[in-house]
Short mmCIF file of C-alpha atoms in Angstrom, two decimals:
data_model
loop_
_atom_site.label_atom_id
_atom_site.label_comp_id
_atom_site.label_asym_id
_atom_site.label_seq_id
_atom_site.Cartn_x
_atom_site.Cartn_y
_atom_site.Cartn_z
CA UNK A 1 0.00 0.00 0.00
CA UNK A 2 1.16 3.53 -0.75
CA UNK A 3 -0.30 6.86 0.31
CA UNK A 4 -0.31 9.97 -1.87
CA UNK A 5 -1.37 13.56 -1.35
CA UNK A 6 -4.30 12.91 -3.66
CA UNK A 7 -5.40 10.06 -1.39
CA UNK A 8 -5.37 12.45 1.54
CA UNK A 9 -7.36 15.12 -0.28
CA UNK A 10 -10.06 12.53 -0.97
CA UNK A 11 -10.43 11.54 2.68
CA UNK A 12 -13.87 12.01 4.17
CA UNK A 13 -13.79 14.13 7.30
CA UNK A 14 -15.12 12.25 10.28
CA UNK A 15 -18.12 13.63 12.18
CA UNK A 16 -16.90 15.77 15.04
CA UNK A 17 -13.75 16.97 13.30
CA UNK A 18 -12.76 20.19 15.05
CA UNK A 19 -12.44 23.58 13.30
CA UNK A 20 -14.36 22.49 10.17
CA UNK A 21 -17.23 24.70 8.89
CA UNK A 22 -20.43 23.69 10.65
CA UNK A 23 -22.68 24.22 7.62
CA UNK A 24 -21.61 20.95 6.00
CA UNK A 25 -19.93 22.70 3.07
CA UNK A 26 -16.64 20.84 3.63
CA UNK A 27 -16.93 17.07 3.50
CA UNK A 28 -13.42 16.02 2.38
CA UNK A 29 -9.99 17.16 3.43
CA UNK A 30 -9.10 18.61 0.03
CA UNK A 31 -12.18 20.85 0.09
CA UNK A 32 -10.58 23.09 2.71
CA UNK A 33 -8.30 24.53 0.02
CA UNK A 34 -9.45 27.07 -2.55
CA UNK A 35 -12.67 28.07 -0.77
CA UNK A 36 -11.52 31.49 0.49
CA UNK A 37 -12.11 30.44 4.09
CA UNK A 38 -10.72 32.75 6.76
CA UNK A 39 -10.03 32.10 10.41
CA UNK A 40 -11.59 35.46 11.29
CA UNK A 41 -14.26 35.68 8.61
CA UNK A 42 -16.94 33.75 10.47
CA UNK A 43 -16.20 30.54 8.54
CA UNK A 44 -14.41 28.50 11.21
CA UNK A 45 -15.72 27.37 14.61
CA UNK A 46 -13.36 27.69 17.56
CA UNK A 47 -11.14 26.40 19.01
CA UNK A 48 -8.95 25.98 15.95
CA UNK A 49 -5.34 24.83 15.61
CA UNK A 50 -3.45 26.51 12.80
CA UNK A 51 -0.05 26.16 11.19
CA UNK A 52 1.55 29.09 9.41
CA UNK A 53 2.92 27.98 6.04
CA UNK A 54 5.67 30.60 5.89
CA UNK A 55 7.07 29.50 9.25
CA UNK A 56 6.95 25.83 8.27
CA UNK A 57 8.74 26.53 4.98
CA UNK A 58 11.41 28.49 6.86
CA UNK A 59 11.95 25.77 9.44
CA UNK A 60 12.26 22.97 6.90
CA UNK A 61 14.77 24.93 4.86
CA UNK A 62 17.05 26.24 7.61
CA UNK A 63 17.17 22.95 9.53
CA UNK A 64 18.00 20.88 6.46
CA UNK A 65 20.77 23.33 5.55
CA UNK A 66 22.18 23.30 9.09
CA UNK A 67 22.34 19.50 9.29
CA UNK A 68 23.91 19.32 5.85
CA UNK A 69 26.63 21.80 6.81
CA UNK A 70 27.36 19.69 9.87
CA UNK A 71 28.06 16.63 7.70
CA UNK A 72 25.08 14.66 8.97
CA UNK A 73 21.77 13.32 7.65
CA UNK A 74 18.29 14.09 8.93
CA UNK A 75 15.58 11.53 9.68
CA UNK A 76 12.85 13.68 11.30
CA UNK A 77 10.83 11.99 14.01
CA UNK A 78 7.35 11.40 12.62
CA UNK A 79 5.76 11.20 16.08
CA UNK A 80 5.86 14.99 16.38
CA UNK A 81 3.16 15.58 13.77
CA UNK A 82 2.11 12.19 12.33
CA UNK A 83 1.01 14.33 9.38
CA UNK A 84 1.78 12.80 5.97
CA UNK A 85 1.65 16.16 4.19
CA UNK A 86 4.39 17.54 6.45
CA UNK A 87 6.42 14.33 6.38
CA UNK A 88 6.38 14.33 2.58
CA UNK A 89 7.58 17.95 2.58
CA UNK A 90 10.42 16.98 4.89
CA UNK A 91 11.46 14.17 2.54
CA UNK A 92 11.14 16.36 -0.54
CA UNK A 93 13.24 18.98 1.25
CA UNK A 94 16.19 16.60 1.54
CA UNK A 95 15.59 14.41 4.59
CA UNK A 96 17.50 11.09 4.44
CA UNK A 97 14.51 9.25 5.87
CA UNK A 98 12.03 9.27 8.74
CA UNK A 99 12.01 8.07 12.35
CA UNK A 100 9.11 6.40 14.14
CA UNK A 101 8.41 5.29 17.71
CA UNK A 102 6.00 2.41 17.01
CA UNK A 103 5.43 -0.05 14.21
CA UNK A 104 2.08 1.59 13.49
CA UNK A 105 3.85 4.90 12.91
CA UNK A 106 6.58 3.20 10.89
CA UNK A 107 4.03 1.46 8.65
CA UNK A 108 2.49 4.84 7.77
CA UNK A 109 5.94 6.28 7.00
CA UNK A 110 6.71 3.23 4.83
CA UNK A 111 3.44 3.76 2.96
CA UNK A 112 4.61 7.29 2.18
CA UNK A 113 7.66 5.86 0.41
CA UNK A 114 10.34 6.96 2.88
CA UNK A 115 13.71 5.79 1.49
CA UNK A 116 15.14 4.99 4.95
CA UNK A 117 13.40 4.36 8.25
CA UNK A 118 14.49 4.09 11.87
CA UNK A 119 12.29 2.57 14.54
CA UNK A 120 13.80 4.48 17.47
CA UNK A 121 12.47 1.97 19.95
CA UNK A 122 12.76 -1.66 20.88
CA UNK A 123 11.05 -4.05 18.47
CA UNK A 124 9.13 -6.50 20.66
CA UNK A 125 6.06 -8.65 19.95
CA UNK A 126 5.17 -11.19 17.29
CA UNK A 127 2.75 -8.94 15.37
CA UNK A 128 5.29 -6.12 15.25
CA UNK A 129 8.22 -8.32 14.22
CA UNK A 130 6.21 -10.08 11.53
CA UNK A 131 5.08 -6.72 10.17
CA UNK A 132 8.70 -5.58 9.92
CA UNK A 133 9.67 -8.83 8.21
CA UNK A 134 6.94 -8.33 5.62
CA UNK A 135 7.93 -4.69 4.98
CA UNK A 136 11.57 -5.67 4.65
CA UNK A 137 10.74 -8.40 2.16
CA UNK A 138 8.41 -6.15 0.15
CA UNK A 139 10.89 -3.28 -0.19
CA UNK A 140 14.45 -4.51 0.43
CA UNK A 141 15.82 -1.38 -1.27
CA UNK A 142 14.31 0.82 1.47
CA UNK A 143 16.20 -0.07 4.65
CA UNK A 144 14.46 -0.17 8.02
CA UNK A 145 16.66 -0.04 11.12
CA UNK A 146 15.28 -1.16 14.49
CA UNK A 147 16.65 -1.07 18.03
CA UNK A 148 17.61 -3.89 20.34
CA UNK A 149 19.06 -3.85 23.86
CA UNK A 150 18.62 -7.43 25.08
CA UNK A 151 19.40 -11.02 24.16
CA UNK A 152 15.69 -11.80 24.43
CA UNK A 153 14.81 -9.11 21.94
CA UNK A 154 17.50 -10.17 19.48
CA UNK A 155 16.48 -13.83 19.66
CA UNK A 156 12.79 -13.01 19.13
CA UNK A 157 13.57 -11.01 15.99
CA UNK A 158 15.95 -13.70 14.77
CA UNK A 159 13.39 -16.45 15.19
CA UNK A 160 10.81 -14.73 12.98
CA UNK A 161 13.21 -13.31 10.38
CA UNK A 162 15.05 -16.62 9.96
CA UNK A 163 11.91 -18.58 8.95
CA UNK A 164 11.48 -17.56 5.28
CA UNK A 165 14.25 -18.97 3.09
CA UNK A 166 16.63 -16.36 1.67
CA UNK A 167 14.67 -13.50 3.29
CA UNK A 168 16.52 -10.20 4.00
CA UNK A 169 17.94 -9.97 7.49
CA UNK A 170 16.58 -7.55 10.08
CA UNK A 171 18.82 -4.49 10.35
CA UNK A 172 19.55 -3.97 14.03
CA UNK A 173 21.02 -1.02 15.91
CA UNK A 174 22.12 -1.58 19.50
CA UNK A 175 20.77 1.12 21.76
CA UNK A 176 23.19 2.56 24.30
CA UNK A 177 21.26 3.94 27.24
CA UNK A 178 22.18 5.82 30.38
CA UNK A 179 21.72 5.18 34.09
CA UNK A 180 18.11 5.63 35.20
CA UNK A 181 17.16 6.45 31.61
CA UNK A 182 14.91 4.63 29.22
CA UNK A 183 15.87 1.61 27.13
CA UNK A 184 19.40 0.66 26.09
CA UNK A 185 22.35 -1.38 27.32
CA UNK A 186 23.93 0.23 30.33
CA UNK A 187 27.60 -0.51 29.63
CA UNK A 188 30.09 -1.11 26.85
CA UNK A 189 30.57 -4.71 27.97
CA UNK A 190 26.82 -5.39 27.78
CA UNK A 191 26.72 -3.87 24.32
CA UNK A 192 29.64 -5.92 23.04
CA UNK A 193 28.17 -9.14 24.45
CA UNK A 194 24.90 -8.39 22.65
CA UNK A 195 26.75 -7.62 19.43
CA UNK A 196 28.56 -10.97 19.56
CA UNK A 197 25.24 -12.74 20.06
CA UNK A 198 23.71 -10.95 17.07
CA UNK A 199 26.70 -11.99 14.93
CA UNK A 200 25.91 -15.63 15.68
CA UNK A 201 22.13 -15.47 15.18
CA UNK A 202 20.41 -16.17 11.84
CA UNK A 203 18.13 -13.62 10.21
CA UNK A 204 19.62 -10.54 11.91
CA UNK A 205 22.56 -8.24 11.16
CA UNK A 206 24.10 -5.48 13.24
CA UNK A 207 24.24 -2.19 11.34
CA UNK A 208 25.23 0.31 14.00
CA UNK A 209 24.52 2.14 17.23
CA UNK A 210 21.70 4.35 18.45
CA UNK A 211 21.42 6.69 21.38
CA UNK A 212 19.15 9.38 22.80
CA UNK A 213 20.65 12.23 24.78
CA UNK A 214 17.49 14.29 25.27
CA UNK A 215 16.73 12.97 28.75
CA UNK A 216 19.43 15.23 30.16
CA UNK A 217 17.87 18.56 31.09
CA UNK A 218 18.23 20.78 34.12
CA UNK A 219 18.54 24.43 35.03
CA UNK A 220 22.31 24.15 34.58
CA UNK A 221 22.94 24.36 30.84
CA UNK A 222 26.73 24.05 30.98
CA UNK A 223 26.57 21.02 33.25
CA UNK A 224 24.02 19.42 30.93
CA UNK A 225 26.32 19.97 27.94
CA UNK A 226 29.22 18.31 29.75
CA UNK A 227 27.06 15.29 30.63
CA UNK A 228 25.77 15.00 27.07
CA UNK A 229 29.24 15.22 25.57
CA UNK A 230 30.33 12.43 27.89
CA UNK A 231 27.42 10.27 26.77
CA UNK A 232 28.14 10.97 23.10
CA UNK A 233 31.78 10.03 23.67
CA UNK A 234 30.58 6.68 24.96
CA UNK A 235 28.38 6.24 21.90
CA UNK A 236 31.32 6.95 19.62
CA UNK A 237 33.61 4.64 21.58
CA UNK A 238 31.08 1.83 21.33
CA UNK A 239 30.94 2.21 17.56
CA UNK A 240 34.76 2.11 17.39
CA UNK A 241 34.85 -1.14 19.37
CA UNK A 242 32.23 -2.76 17.16
CA UNK A 243 34.31 -1.84 14.14
CA UNK A 244 37.55 -3.08 15.73
CA UNK A 245 36.02 -6.45 16.58
CA UNK A 246 34.42 -6.79 13.12
CA UNK A 247 30.95 -7.01 14.66
CA UNK A 248 29.27 -4.71 12.12
CA UNK A 249 27.61 -6.34 9.13
CA UNK A 250 28.68 -3.47 6.86
CA UNK A 251 31.59 -1.53 8.42
CA UNK A 252 31.63 0.96 5.56
CA UNK A 253 27.88 1.55 5.65
CA UNK A 254 26.97 1.56 9.33
CA UNK A 255 24.57 3.92 11.10
CA UNK A 256 25.38 6.07 14.13
CA UNK A 257 22.30 7.96 15.22
CA UNK A 258 21.27 10.25 18.06
CA UNK A 259 19.94 13.76 18.36
CA UNK A 260 16.46 14.75 19.41
CA UNK A 261 15.24 18.34 19.19
CA UNK A 262 17.25 19.68 22.12
CA UNK A 263 20.94 18.99 21.49
CA UNK A 264 21.37 18.23 17.81
CA UNK A 265 24.21 20.75 17.64
CA UNK A 266 26.24 18.83 20.23
CA UNK A 267 25.45 15.51 18.54
CA UNK A 268 26.59 16.72 15.14
CA UNK A 269 29.78 18.27 16.54
CA UNK A 270 30.66 15.16 18.55
CA UNK A 271 29.88 12.50 15.94
CA UNK A 272 30.17 13.90 12.42
CA UNK A 273 33.47 12.87 10.85
CA UNK A 274 34.54 10.91 13.93
CA UNK A 275 33.15 7.48 13.04
CA UNK A 276 34.80 6.01 9.91
CA UNK A 277 32.29 4.36 7.60
CA UNK A 278 29.28 5.58 9.55
CA UNK A 279 26.38 7.68 8.37
CA UNK A 280 25.53 10.14 11.15
CA UNK A 281 21.75 10.50 11.41
CA UNK A 282 19.98 13.13 13.53
CA UNK A 283 16.36 12.46 14.47
CA UNK A 284 15.02 15.89 15.45
CA UNK A 285 11.27 16.31 14.99
CA UNK A 286 9.93 19.42 16.72
CA UNK A 287 11.88 21.82 14.51
CA UNK A 288 9.15 21.57 11.86
CA UNK A 289 6.90 23.84 13.93
CA UNK A 290 9.27 24.91 16.73
CA UNK A 291 7.42 26.47 19.69
CA UNK A 292 7.27 29.47 21.99
CA UNK A 293 8.28 27.72 25.20
CA UNK A 294 10.46 24.70 25.83
CA UNK A 295 12.20 24.51 22.46
CA UNK A 296 12.62 28.27 22.18
CA UNK A 297 14.52 28.08 25.48
CA UNK A 298 16.66 25.23 24.17
CA UNK A 299 17.43 27.15 20.98
CA UNK A 300 18.70 30.03 23.11
CA UNK A 301 21.06 27.56 24.78
CA UNK A 302 22.38 26.62 21.35
CA UNK A 303 23.07 30.30 20.75
CA UNK A 304 25.13 30.36 23.93
CA UNK A 305 27.06 27.19 22.99
CA UNK A 306 27.64 28.11 19.34
CA UNK A 307 28.85 24.53 18.91
CA UNK A 308 28.53 24.65 15.13
CA UNK A 309 28.12 28.33 14.52
CA UNK A 310 24.73 30.01 14.52
CA UNK A 311 21.89 27.54 15.01
CA UNK A 312 18.98 27.51 12.57
CA UNK A 313 16.62 30.46 12.95
CA UNK A 314 13.43 28.54 13.64
CA UNK A 315 10.04 30.25 13.86
CA UNK A 316 6.96 29.11 15.84
CA UNK A 317 4.38 27.88 13.36
CA UNK A 318 1.70 26.34 15.58
CA UNK A 319 -1.04 28.37 17.24
CA UNK A 320 -4.38 27.53 18.83
CA UNK A 321 -7.14 30.15 18.69
CA UNK A 322 -10.08 30.18 21.09
CA UNK A 323 -13.09 32.36 21.76
CA UNK A 324 -13.77 34.18 25.02
CA UNK A 325 -17.04 32.76 26.33
CA UNK A 326 -17.26 34.39 29.77
CA UNK A 327 -15.93 37.31 31.85
CA UNK A 328 -17.35 36.14 35.20
CA UNK A 329 -14.95 38.28 37.29
CA UNK A 330 -13.05 41.49 36.53
CA UNK A 331 -9.71 39.67 36.69
CA UNK A 332 -10.81 36.48 34.88
CA UNK A 333 -11.73 35.46 31.34
CA UNK A 334 -12.77 31.98 30.26
CA UNK A 335 -11.94 30.73 26.79
CA UNK A 336 -13.29 27.62 25.11
CA UNK A 337 -9.95 25.81 24.96
CA UNK A 338 -8.70 23.18 27.37
CA UNK A 339 -6.68 20.04 27.86
CA UNK A 340 -8.44 18.45 24.88
CA UNK A 341 -6.99 21.14 22.62
CA UNK A 342 -3.49 22.19 23.74
CA UNK A 343 -0.39 20.78 25.37
CA UNK A 344 0.07 21.30 29.08
CA UNK A 345 2.78 18.76 29.96
CA UNK A 346 5.65 21.31 30.09
CA UNK A 347 4.22 24.85 29.98
CA UNK A 348 0.73 26.21 29.59
CA UNK A 349 -0.05 28.04 26.33
CA UNK A 350 0.85 31.71 26.04
CA UNK A 351 -1.71 34.30 24.91
CA UNK A 352 -0.02 36.51 22.31
CA UNK A 353 -2.70 38.02 20.04
CA UNK A 354 -6.39 38.82 19.97
CA UNK A 355 -9.06 39.74 17.43
CA UNK A 356 -12.44 41.45 17.68
CA UNK A 357 -14.74 41.35 14.69
CA UNK A 358 -15.69 44.85 13.59
CA UNK A 359 -12.78 46.43 15.44
CA UNK A 360 -9.67 44.80 13.97
CA UNK A 361 -8.65 44.17 10.39
CA UNK A 362 -5.97 41.75 11.64
CA UNK A 363 -4.99 40.19 14.97
CA UNK A 364 -3.36 42.55 17.46
CA UNK A 365 -0.72 41.88 20.17
CA UNK A 366 -2.07 41.31 23.64
CA UNK A 367 -0.23 41.67 26.93
CA UNK A 368 -0.92 41.07 30.58
CA UNK A 369 -3.02 37.95 29.92
CA UNK A 370 -1.81 34.74 31.57
CA UNK A 371 -3.12 31.20 31.17
CA UNK A 372 -3.59 30.22 34.81
CA UNK A 373 -5.00 26.72 34.37
CA UNK A 374 -6.86 24.43 32.00
CA UNK A 375 -9.87 22.19 32.42
CA UNK A 376 -11.03 19.70 29.80
CA UNK A 377 -12.69 22.30 27.56
CA UNK A 378 -12.00 25.59 29.34
CA UNK A 379 -9.00 27.84 29.75
CA UNK A 380 -8.75 30.23 32.72
CA UNK A 381 -7.06 33.53 31.86
CA UNK A 382 -6.03 35.97 34.55
CA UNK A 383 -5.79 39.62 33.55
CA UNK A 384 -6.01 43.11 34.92
CA UNK A 385 -9.60 44.35 35.41
CA UNK A 386 -9.20 47.09 32.79
CA UNK A 387 -8.07 44.66 30.04
CA UNK A 388 -10.28 45.19 27.01
CA UNK A 389 -11.20 41.56 26.42
CA UNK A 390 -14.90 40.85 25.92
CA UNK A 391 -17.14 37.87 25.38
CA UNK A 392 -16.95 36.92 21.71
CA UNK A 393 -13.35 38.06 21.19
CA UNK A 394 -10.83 35.52 19.90
CA UNK A 395 -7.44 34.93 21.53
CA UNK A 396 -4.44 33.32 19.87
CA UNK A 397 -2.11 31.12 21.91
CA UNK A 398 1.42 29.99 21.15
CA UNK A 399 2.42 26.55 22.36
CA UNK A 400 5.16 24.87 24.35
CA UNK A 401 6.00 21.30 23.22
CA UNK A 402 4.12 20.84 19.94
CA UNK A 403 4.08 17.01 20.09
CA UNK A 404 1.29 16.93 22.64
CA UNK A 405 -0.82 19.47 20.78
CA UNK A 406 -0.74 17.71 17.42
CA UNK A 407 -2.21 14.53 18.87
CA UNK A 408 -5.32 16.45 19.96
CA UNK A 409 -6.25 17.41 16.40
CA UNK A 410 -7.23 15.14 13.52
CA UNK A 411 -7.03 18.15 11.18
CA UNK A 412 -5.08 21.38 11.56
CA UNK A 413 -5.64 24.38 9.31
CA UNK A 414 -2.71 25.64 7.27
CA UNK A 415 -2.92 29.41 6.93
CA UNK A 416 -1.06 32.31 5.34
CA UNK A 417 0.13 35.37 7.24
CA UNK A 418 -3.36 36.91 7.02
CA UNK A 419 -4.91 33.69 8.41
CA UNK A 420 -6.60 32.77 5.15
CA UNK A 421 -7.04 28.98 5.06
CA UNK A 422 -4.74 27.34 2.51
CA UNK A 423 -5.78 23.76 3.28
CA UNK A 424 -6.10 21.07 5.89
CA UNK A 425 -3.27 19.01 7.39
CA UNK A 426 -4.34 15.52 8.46
CA UNK A 427 -2.80 13.71 11.42
CA UNK A 428 -2.89 9.98 12.15
CA UNK A 429 -2.64 9.27 15.88
#
């Protein structure tokens, strides 16, 4: 099965899809384009999640150029958006491949025709392993790399991949973890023992090393950088040992991959050019939309480090707009936007603009308005009593941590700088 943009345009919109005209005039995803819909023209019910095309285009371009200058490849993490239209743009913009967290995500990326795929997670379970075997056999020219950190995991993959005669081997990457972290072997000796086992198993082949440094984060940026550089040194040393002991199936075509959305500058500086025969792959995902909270702070840390020169100038693309539905107290406004609509796992959304029909030709900056808390469908805004914010006004919020906003929307509206609707972006969570 393959998936094209035309297939997406033809998709019927499910009942209850948020931010779709309520008059029934839009039945399929592709019908959102070319209808002269406007976020502020009375066409769209709120809340509505929007993505600004100009910011997306900027982010794709500057990130791809930055990674290329660093001598690395980019396999954006699909879990950020799970939006085929954006993933295709990332591939067309020069991405080496795509990254996924689950086999369900990876299957969608495979259906999009991604030339290379990384399952940045442990492959466990008969259904999942058999699905990978079938994808590998169907498209052997499009490599899929999966992680392993245990003898049990390696043996389970081997057992299923070794059954069909002359079938392609599973391409394994050993994950190197860190103390009290997530998955991954915890020492060089454990990793080497696993590599020797993989060498002796049928149906599997070791193609490199994977790591994830993004778990390191504190209020002490310099200390974090030192810890991350130490971890990356261990990752590089592990790859060297695998090469020395001839444990890699293809020493001149191995994979060395790390780099989430927080420290890709350190990863590129530490690894690029330091691992003979290895393709260095960064797996950043959130850069596609950036944000106005957590990742903006991390980008400022990159400015301070200047590890590889000036970092990419990313722009926040994702906003959620909501209508004021009550002013029950002088210092309180309630908007129809809650935990079902925006991320709240790191920071609460930030009110940045507002619009009043009949008063404004375009959204205006707003200050002194703070998101105090969220309920399921309501947002509580604290403000000074003299703030001119009335029932019926619309408030625009910028987001911290886009991943956990995307999964709340089956369709997001792509807009131009004047908030005219250019089309719909479909997610698959």
